[in-house]
CSV table of C-alpha atoms in Angstrom, one decimal:
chain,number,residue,atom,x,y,z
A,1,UNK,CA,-118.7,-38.0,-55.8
A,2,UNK,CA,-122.1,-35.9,-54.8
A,3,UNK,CA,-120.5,-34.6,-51.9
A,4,UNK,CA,-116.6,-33.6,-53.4
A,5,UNK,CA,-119.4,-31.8,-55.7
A,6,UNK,CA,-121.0,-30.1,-52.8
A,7,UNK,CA,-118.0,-28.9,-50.6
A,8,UNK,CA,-116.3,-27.7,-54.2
A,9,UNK,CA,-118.9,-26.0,-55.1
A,10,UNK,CA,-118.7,-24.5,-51.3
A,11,UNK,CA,-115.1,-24.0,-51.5
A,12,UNK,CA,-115.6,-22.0,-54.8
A,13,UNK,CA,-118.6,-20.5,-53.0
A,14,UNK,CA,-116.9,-18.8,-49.9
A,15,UNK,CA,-114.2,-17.7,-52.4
A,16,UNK,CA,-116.1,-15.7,-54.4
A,17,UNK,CA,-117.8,-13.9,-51.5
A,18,UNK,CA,-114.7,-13.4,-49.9
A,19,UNK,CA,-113.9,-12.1,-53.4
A,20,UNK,CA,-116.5,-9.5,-53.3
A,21,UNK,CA,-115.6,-8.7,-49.3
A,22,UNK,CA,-112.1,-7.3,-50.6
A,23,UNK,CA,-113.9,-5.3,-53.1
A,24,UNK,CA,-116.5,-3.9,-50.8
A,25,UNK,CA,-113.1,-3.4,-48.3
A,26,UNK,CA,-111.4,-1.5,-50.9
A,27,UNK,CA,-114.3,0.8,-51.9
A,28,UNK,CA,-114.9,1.7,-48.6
A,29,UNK,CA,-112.1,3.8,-49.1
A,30,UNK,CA,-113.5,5.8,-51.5
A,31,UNK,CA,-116.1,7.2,-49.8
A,32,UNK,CA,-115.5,10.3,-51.0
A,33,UNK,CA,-116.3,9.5,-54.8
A,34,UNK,CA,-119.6,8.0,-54.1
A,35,UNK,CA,-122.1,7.3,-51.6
A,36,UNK,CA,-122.9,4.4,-52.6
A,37,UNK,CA,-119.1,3.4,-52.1
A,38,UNK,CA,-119.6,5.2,-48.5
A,39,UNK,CA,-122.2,2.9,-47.6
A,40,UNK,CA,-119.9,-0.1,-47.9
A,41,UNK,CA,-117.6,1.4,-45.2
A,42,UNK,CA,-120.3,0.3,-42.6
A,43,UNK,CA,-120.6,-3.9,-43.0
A,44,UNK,CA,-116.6,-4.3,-42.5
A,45,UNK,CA,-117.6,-7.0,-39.5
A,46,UNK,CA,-118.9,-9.1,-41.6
A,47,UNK,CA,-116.1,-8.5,-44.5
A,48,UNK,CA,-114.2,-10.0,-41.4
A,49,UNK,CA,-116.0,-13.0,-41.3
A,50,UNK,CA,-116.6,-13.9,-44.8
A,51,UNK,CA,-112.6,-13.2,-45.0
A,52,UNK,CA,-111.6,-15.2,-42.1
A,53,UNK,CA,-114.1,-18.2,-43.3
A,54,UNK,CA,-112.7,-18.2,-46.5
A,55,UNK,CA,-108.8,-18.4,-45.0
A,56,UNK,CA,-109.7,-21.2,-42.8
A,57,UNK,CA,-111.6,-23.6,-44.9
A,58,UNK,CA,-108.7,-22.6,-47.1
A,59,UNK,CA,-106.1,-23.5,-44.9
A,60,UNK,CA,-108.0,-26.9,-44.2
A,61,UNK,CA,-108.2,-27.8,-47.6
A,62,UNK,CA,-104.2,-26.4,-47.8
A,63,UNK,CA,-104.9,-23.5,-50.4
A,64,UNK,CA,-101.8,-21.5,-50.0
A,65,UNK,CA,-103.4,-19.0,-52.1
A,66,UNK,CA,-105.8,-18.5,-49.6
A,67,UNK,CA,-104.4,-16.2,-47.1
A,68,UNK,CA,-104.3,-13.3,-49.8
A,69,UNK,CA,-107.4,-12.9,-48.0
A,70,UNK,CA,-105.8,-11.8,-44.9
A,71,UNK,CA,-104.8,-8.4,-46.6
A,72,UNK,CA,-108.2,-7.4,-46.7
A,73,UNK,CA,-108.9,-8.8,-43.8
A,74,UNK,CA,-105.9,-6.8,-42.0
A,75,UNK,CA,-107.4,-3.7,-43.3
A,76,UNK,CA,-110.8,-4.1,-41.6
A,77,UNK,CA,-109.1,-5.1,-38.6
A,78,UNK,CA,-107.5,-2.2,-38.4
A,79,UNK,CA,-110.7,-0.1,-37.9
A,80,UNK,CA,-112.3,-2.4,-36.3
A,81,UNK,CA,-109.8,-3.3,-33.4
A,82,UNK,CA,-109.3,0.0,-31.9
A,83,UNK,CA,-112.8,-0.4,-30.3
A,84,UNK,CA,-111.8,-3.0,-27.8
A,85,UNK,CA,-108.8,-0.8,-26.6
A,86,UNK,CA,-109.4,1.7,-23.3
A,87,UNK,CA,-108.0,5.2,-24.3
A,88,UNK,CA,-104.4,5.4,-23.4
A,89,UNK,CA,-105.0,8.0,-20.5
A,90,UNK,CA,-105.5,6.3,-17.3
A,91,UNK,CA,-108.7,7.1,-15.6
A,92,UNK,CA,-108.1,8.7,-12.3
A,93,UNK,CA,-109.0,12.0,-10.5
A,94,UNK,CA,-113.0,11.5,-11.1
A,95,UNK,CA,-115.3,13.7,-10.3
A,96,UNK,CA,-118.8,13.0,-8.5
A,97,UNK,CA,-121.8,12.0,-9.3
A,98,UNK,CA,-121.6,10.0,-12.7
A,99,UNK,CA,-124.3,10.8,-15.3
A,100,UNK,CA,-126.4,7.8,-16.6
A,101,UNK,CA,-127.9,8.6,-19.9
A,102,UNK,CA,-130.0,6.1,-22.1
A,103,UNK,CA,-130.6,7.0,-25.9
A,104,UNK,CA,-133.7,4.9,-27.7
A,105,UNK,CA,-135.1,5.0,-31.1
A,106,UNK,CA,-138.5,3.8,-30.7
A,107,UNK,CA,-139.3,3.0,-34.8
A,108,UNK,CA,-142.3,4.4,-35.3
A,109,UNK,CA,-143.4,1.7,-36.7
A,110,UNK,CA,-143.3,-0.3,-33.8
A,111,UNK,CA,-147.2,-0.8,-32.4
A,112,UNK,CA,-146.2,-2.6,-29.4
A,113,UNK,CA,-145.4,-0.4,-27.0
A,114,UNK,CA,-145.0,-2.8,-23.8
A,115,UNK,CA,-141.7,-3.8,-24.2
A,116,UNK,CA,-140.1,-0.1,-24.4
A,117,UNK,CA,-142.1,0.7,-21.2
A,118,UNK,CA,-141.1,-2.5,-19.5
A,119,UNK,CA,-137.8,-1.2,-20.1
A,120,UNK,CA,-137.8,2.6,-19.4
A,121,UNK,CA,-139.5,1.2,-15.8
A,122,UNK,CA,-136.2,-1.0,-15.0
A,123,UNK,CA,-134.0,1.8,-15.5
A,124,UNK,CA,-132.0,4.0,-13.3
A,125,UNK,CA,-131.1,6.6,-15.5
A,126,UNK,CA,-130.2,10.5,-15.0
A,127,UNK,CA,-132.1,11.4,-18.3
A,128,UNK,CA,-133.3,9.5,-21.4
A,129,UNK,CA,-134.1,10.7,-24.9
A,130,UNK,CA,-136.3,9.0,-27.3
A,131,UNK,CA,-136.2,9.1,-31.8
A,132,UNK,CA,-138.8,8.2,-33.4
A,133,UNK,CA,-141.9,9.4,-30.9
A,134,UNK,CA,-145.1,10.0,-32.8
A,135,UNK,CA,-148.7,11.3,-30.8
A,136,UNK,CA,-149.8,7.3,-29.8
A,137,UNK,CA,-146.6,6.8,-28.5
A,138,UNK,CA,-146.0,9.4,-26.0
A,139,UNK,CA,-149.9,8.9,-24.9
A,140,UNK,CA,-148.5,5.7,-24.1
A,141,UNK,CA,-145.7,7.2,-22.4
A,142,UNK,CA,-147.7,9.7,-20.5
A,143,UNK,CA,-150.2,6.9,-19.4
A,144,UNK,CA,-147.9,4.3,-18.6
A,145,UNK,CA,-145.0,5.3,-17.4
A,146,UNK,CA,-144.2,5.6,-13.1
A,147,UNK,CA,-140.5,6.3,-12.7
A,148,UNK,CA,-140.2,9.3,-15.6
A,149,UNK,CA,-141.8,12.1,-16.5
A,150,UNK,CA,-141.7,14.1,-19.8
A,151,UNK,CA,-140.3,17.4,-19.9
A,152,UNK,CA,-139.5,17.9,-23.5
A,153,UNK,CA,-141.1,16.6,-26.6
A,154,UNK,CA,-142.1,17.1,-30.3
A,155,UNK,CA,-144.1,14.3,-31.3
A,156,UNK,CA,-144.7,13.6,-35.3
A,157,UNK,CA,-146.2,10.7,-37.5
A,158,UNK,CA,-142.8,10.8,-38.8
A,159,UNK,CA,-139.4,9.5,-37.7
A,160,UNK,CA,-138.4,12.7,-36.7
A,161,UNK,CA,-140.7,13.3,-33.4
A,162,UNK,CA,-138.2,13.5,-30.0
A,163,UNK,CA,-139.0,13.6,-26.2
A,164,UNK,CA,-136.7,14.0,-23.2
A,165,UNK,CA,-137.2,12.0,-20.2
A,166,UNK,CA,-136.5,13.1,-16.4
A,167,UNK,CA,-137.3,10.4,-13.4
A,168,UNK,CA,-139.7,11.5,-11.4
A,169,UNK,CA,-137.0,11.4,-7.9
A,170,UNK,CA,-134.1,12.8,-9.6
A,171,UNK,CA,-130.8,13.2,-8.2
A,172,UNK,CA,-129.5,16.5,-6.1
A,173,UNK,CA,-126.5,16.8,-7.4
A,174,UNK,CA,-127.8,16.9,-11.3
A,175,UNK,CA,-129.7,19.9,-12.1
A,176,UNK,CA,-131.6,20.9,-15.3
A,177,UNK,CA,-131.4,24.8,-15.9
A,178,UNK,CA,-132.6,24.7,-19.6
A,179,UNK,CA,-133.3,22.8,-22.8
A,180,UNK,CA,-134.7,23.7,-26.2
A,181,UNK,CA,-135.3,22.2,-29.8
A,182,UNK,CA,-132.7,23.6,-32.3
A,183,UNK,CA,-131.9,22.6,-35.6
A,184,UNK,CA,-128.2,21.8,-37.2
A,185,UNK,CA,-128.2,23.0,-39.6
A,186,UNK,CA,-130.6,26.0,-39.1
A,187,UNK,CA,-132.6,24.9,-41.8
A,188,UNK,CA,-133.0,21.3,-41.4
A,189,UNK,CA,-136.4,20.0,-40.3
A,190,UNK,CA,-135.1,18.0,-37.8
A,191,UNK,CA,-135.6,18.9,-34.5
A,192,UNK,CA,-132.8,18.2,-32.0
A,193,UNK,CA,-132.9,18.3,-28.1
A,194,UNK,CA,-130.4,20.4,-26.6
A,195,UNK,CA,-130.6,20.6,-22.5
A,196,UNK,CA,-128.3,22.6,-20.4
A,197,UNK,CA,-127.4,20.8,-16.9
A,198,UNK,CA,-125.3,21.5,-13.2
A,199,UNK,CA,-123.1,18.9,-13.3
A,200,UNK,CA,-121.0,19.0,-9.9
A,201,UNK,CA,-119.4,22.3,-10.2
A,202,UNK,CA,-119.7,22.9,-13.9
A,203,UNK,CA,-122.1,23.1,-16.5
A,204,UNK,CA,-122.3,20.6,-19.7
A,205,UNK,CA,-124.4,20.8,-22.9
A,206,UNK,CA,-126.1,17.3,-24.1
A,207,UNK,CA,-127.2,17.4,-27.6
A,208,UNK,CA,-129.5,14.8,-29.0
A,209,UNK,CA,-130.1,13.5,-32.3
A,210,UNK,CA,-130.9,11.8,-35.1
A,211,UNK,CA,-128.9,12.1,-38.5
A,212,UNK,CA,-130.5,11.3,-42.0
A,213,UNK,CA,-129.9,7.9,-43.2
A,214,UNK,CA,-128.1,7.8,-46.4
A,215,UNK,CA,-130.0,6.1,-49.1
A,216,UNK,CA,-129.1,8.2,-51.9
A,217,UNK,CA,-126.6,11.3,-53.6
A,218,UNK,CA,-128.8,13.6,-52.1
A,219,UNK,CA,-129.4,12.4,-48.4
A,220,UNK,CA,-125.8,11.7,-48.2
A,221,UNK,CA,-124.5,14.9,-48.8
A,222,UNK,CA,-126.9,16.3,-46.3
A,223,UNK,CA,-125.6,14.0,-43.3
A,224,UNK,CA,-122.2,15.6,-44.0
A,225,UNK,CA,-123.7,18.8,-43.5
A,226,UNK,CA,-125.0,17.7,-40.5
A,227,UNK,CA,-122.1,16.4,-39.3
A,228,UNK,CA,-120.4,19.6,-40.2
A,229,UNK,CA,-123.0,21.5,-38.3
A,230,UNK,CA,-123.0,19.1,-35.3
A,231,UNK,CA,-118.8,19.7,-35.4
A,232,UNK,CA,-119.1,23.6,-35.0
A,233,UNK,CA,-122.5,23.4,-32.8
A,234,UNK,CA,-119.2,21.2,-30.3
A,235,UNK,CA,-116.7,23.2,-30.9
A,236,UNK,CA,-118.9,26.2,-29.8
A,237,UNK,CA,-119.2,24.9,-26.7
A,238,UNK,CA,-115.7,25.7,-25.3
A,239,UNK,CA,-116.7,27.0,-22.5
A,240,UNK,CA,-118.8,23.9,-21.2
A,241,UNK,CA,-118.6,19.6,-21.5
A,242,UNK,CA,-120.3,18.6,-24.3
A,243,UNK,CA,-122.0,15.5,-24.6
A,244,UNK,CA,-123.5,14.6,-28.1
A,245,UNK,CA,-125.8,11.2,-28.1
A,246,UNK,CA,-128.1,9.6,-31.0
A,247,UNK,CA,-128.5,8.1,-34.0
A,248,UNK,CA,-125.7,9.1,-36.1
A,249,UNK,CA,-126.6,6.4,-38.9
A,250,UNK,CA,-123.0,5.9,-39.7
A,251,UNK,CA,-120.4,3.1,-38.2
A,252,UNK,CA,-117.6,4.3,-35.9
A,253,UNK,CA,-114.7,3.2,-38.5
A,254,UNK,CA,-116.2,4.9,-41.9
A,255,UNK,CA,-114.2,7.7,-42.7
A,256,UNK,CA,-117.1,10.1,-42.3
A,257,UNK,CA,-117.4,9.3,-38.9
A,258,UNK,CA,-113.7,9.1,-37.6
A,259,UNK,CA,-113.4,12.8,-39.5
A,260,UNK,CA,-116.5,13.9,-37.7
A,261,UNK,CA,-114.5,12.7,-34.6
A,262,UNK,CA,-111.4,14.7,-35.6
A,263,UNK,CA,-113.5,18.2,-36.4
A,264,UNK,CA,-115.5,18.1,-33.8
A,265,UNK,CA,-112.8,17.4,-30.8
A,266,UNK,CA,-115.0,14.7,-29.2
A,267,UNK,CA,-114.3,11.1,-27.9
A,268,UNK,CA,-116.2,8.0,-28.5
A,269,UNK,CA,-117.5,6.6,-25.5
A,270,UNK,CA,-117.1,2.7,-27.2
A,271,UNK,CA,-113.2,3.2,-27.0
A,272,UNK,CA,-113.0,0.1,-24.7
A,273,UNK,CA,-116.2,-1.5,-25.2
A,274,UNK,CA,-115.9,-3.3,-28.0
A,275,UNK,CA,-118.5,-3.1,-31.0
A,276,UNK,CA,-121.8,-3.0,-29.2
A,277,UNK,CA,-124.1,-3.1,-32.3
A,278,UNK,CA,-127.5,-1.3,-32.6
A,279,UNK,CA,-129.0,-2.1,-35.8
A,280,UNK,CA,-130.6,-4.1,-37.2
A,281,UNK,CA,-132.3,-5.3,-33.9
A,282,UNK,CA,-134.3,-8.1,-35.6
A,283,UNK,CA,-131.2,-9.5,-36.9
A,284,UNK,CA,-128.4,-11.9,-35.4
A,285,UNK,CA,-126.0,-10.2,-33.5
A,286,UNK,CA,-123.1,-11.2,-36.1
A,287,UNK,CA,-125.2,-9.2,-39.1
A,288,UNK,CA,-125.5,-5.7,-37.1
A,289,UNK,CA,-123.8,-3.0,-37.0
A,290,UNK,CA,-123.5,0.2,-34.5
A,291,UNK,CA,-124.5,3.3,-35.7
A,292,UNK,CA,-125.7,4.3,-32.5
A,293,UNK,CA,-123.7,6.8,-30.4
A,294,UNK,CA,-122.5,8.9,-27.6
A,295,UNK,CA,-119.4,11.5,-27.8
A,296,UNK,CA,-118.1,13.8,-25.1
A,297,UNK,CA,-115.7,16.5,-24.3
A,298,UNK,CA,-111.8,14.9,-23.4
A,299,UNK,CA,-112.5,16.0,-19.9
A,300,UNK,CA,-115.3,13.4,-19.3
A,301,UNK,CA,-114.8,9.8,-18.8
A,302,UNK,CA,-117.1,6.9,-19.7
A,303,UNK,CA,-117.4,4.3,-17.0
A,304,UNK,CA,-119.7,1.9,-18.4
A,305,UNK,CA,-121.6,1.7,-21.9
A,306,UNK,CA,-123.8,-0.8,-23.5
A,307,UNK,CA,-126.6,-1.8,-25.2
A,308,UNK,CA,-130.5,-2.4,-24.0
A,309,UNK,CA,-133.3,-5.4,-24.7
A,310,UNK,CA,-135.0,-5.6,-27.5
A,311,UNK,CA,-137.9,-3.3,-27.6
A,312,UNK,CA,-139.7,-3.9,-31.0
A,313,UNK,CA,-138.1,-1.4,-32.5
A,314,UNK,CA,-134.8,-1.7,-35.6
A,315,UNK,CA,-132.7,0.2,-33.2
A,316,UNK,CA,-131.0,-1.6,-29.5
A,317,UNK,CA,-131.5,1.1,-27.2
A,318,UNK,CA,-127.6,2.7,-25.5
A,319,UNK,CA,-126.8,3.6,-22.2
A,320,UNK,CA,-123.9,5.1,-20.8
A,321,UNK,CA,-122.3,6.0,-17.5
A,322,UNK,CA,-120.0,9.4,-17.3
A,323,UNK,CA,-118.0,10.9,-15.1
A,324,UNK,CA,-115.5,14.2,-15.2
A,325,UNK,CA,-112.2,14.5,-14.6
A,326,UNK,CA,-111.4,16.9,-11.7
């Protein structure tokens, strides 16, 4: 009797979250009206696996009723899916050398700085960035660090301080001819590293950055500014690749995102590699989501992306391998 208590109870349970998963699915949509409703177009992973928990203990327990869920669910899926298919182009006619670049949000708050420098010294990148770099971090940097070398940074006790990382043997065929701190908008007080480099025959533009996180009416609307201002800043760029790489604090199926994509005529490097979640770090992988990213021009290909170790800080660090078409 205790136990046909417990697994109704359960059963009614799941239900009801799966209940509040098709809401949360539904006002996702509606961005536009609020950004509160905005913020629930991020979590639609795990909408997915309340959904699909509910229709199988459902189908167990021969609910019929059950698999209304899978309209929700179908909906989610939807965004979700086209992450795990390659673009349709087929990937031929590359151009040498690939460009390895590594984007990390260090959290300020993170005191231990070990782990981050344990894991800049394994890499083999072409150029790193860093978020999140306050004065004690990059003396850490500075001290501790054998493969890279600064070249660019603007450190602050705030989340907003960047650096830009070179190694210390780079390669010949990638060449730096100039990089700055701008702002997008012009008045926004966050800085963002824009760099200038010979790739091959050609030159591309690599912007990084790091948008506001949207916590309120007021923070939201400015992250679609930025994204506006980001979405000219590319399209301005005709005349080179462009490479944009950060924290974008926004999931690659909310509608703010996907229009960013659309205005600003740049491709998603995790077409093909699945979800590849970034935050929260402390978290199982099943509660994260990504909202870390790396776009490009159509005439560059990614080869490889992924995510890094755990370095302390919210935020799994991204690396990518490009390539351009001929």
């Amino acid at each position: 009797m205790k136990l046909n208590l417990i697994i109704t109870l359960a059963k009614l349970s799941l239900n009801v979250a799966a209940g509040g998963a098709t809401i949360a699915t539904i006002l996702g949509f509606a961005g536009g009206l609020s950004w509160f409703f905005e913020l629930m177009d991020h979590p639609r992973p795990q909408y997915c696996l309340i959904l699909i928990s509910a229709i199988v203990v459902g189908g167990i327990y021969r609910q019929s009723w059950s698999f209304f869920w899978s309209i929700p669910l179908i909906l989610n899926l939807a965004l979700i899916l086209p992450l795990f298919l390659p673009p349709a182009e087929k990937v031929s006619n590359l151009q040498d050398p690939p460009l390895r670049i590594i984007h990390i949000n260090l959290d300020r708050h993170n005191l231990d700085t070990t782990l981050a420098i344990n894991y800049l010294e394994k890499q083999d990148a072409d150029l790193i960035f860093l978020q999140e770099v306050t004065s004690r971090w990059l003396t850490h940097l500075e001290s501790n660090l054998s493969r890279y070398r600064i070249v660019t940074s603007l450190p602050q006790e705030n989340s907003l301080g960047v650096a830009m990382l070179l190694p210390i043997q780079p390669s010949k065929k990638i060449e730096v001819i100039a990089t700055q701190i701008i702002h997008l908008p012009s008045y926004s007080d966050r800085p963002l590293i824009e760099t200038t480099w010979r790739w091959g025959d050609r030159n591309v533009v690599i912007l990084s950055l790091s948008l506001i996180r949207p916590r309120n009416s007021h923070t939201s609307a400015f992250q679609q500014i930025e994204l506006n201002a980001v979405a000219d800043w590319s399209l301005n760029q005709e005349k080179h690749d462009a490479i944009v790489i950060g924290d974008f604090n926004s999931t690659p199926w909310s509608s703010r995102f996907r229009n960013f994509l659309h205005k600003s005529n740049l491709r998603n490097s995790q077409r093909g590699f699945g979800l590849q979640p970034t935050w929260l770090a402390g978290l199982p992988s099943f509660l994260t989501i990504p909202i870390d990213h790396c776009l490009h021009s159509r005439s560059i290909v990614t080869l490889n992306r992924g995510t890094g170790d755990n370095i302390g800080s919210d935020h799994l660090p991204v690396f990518v391998e490009l390539r351009r078409r001929i």
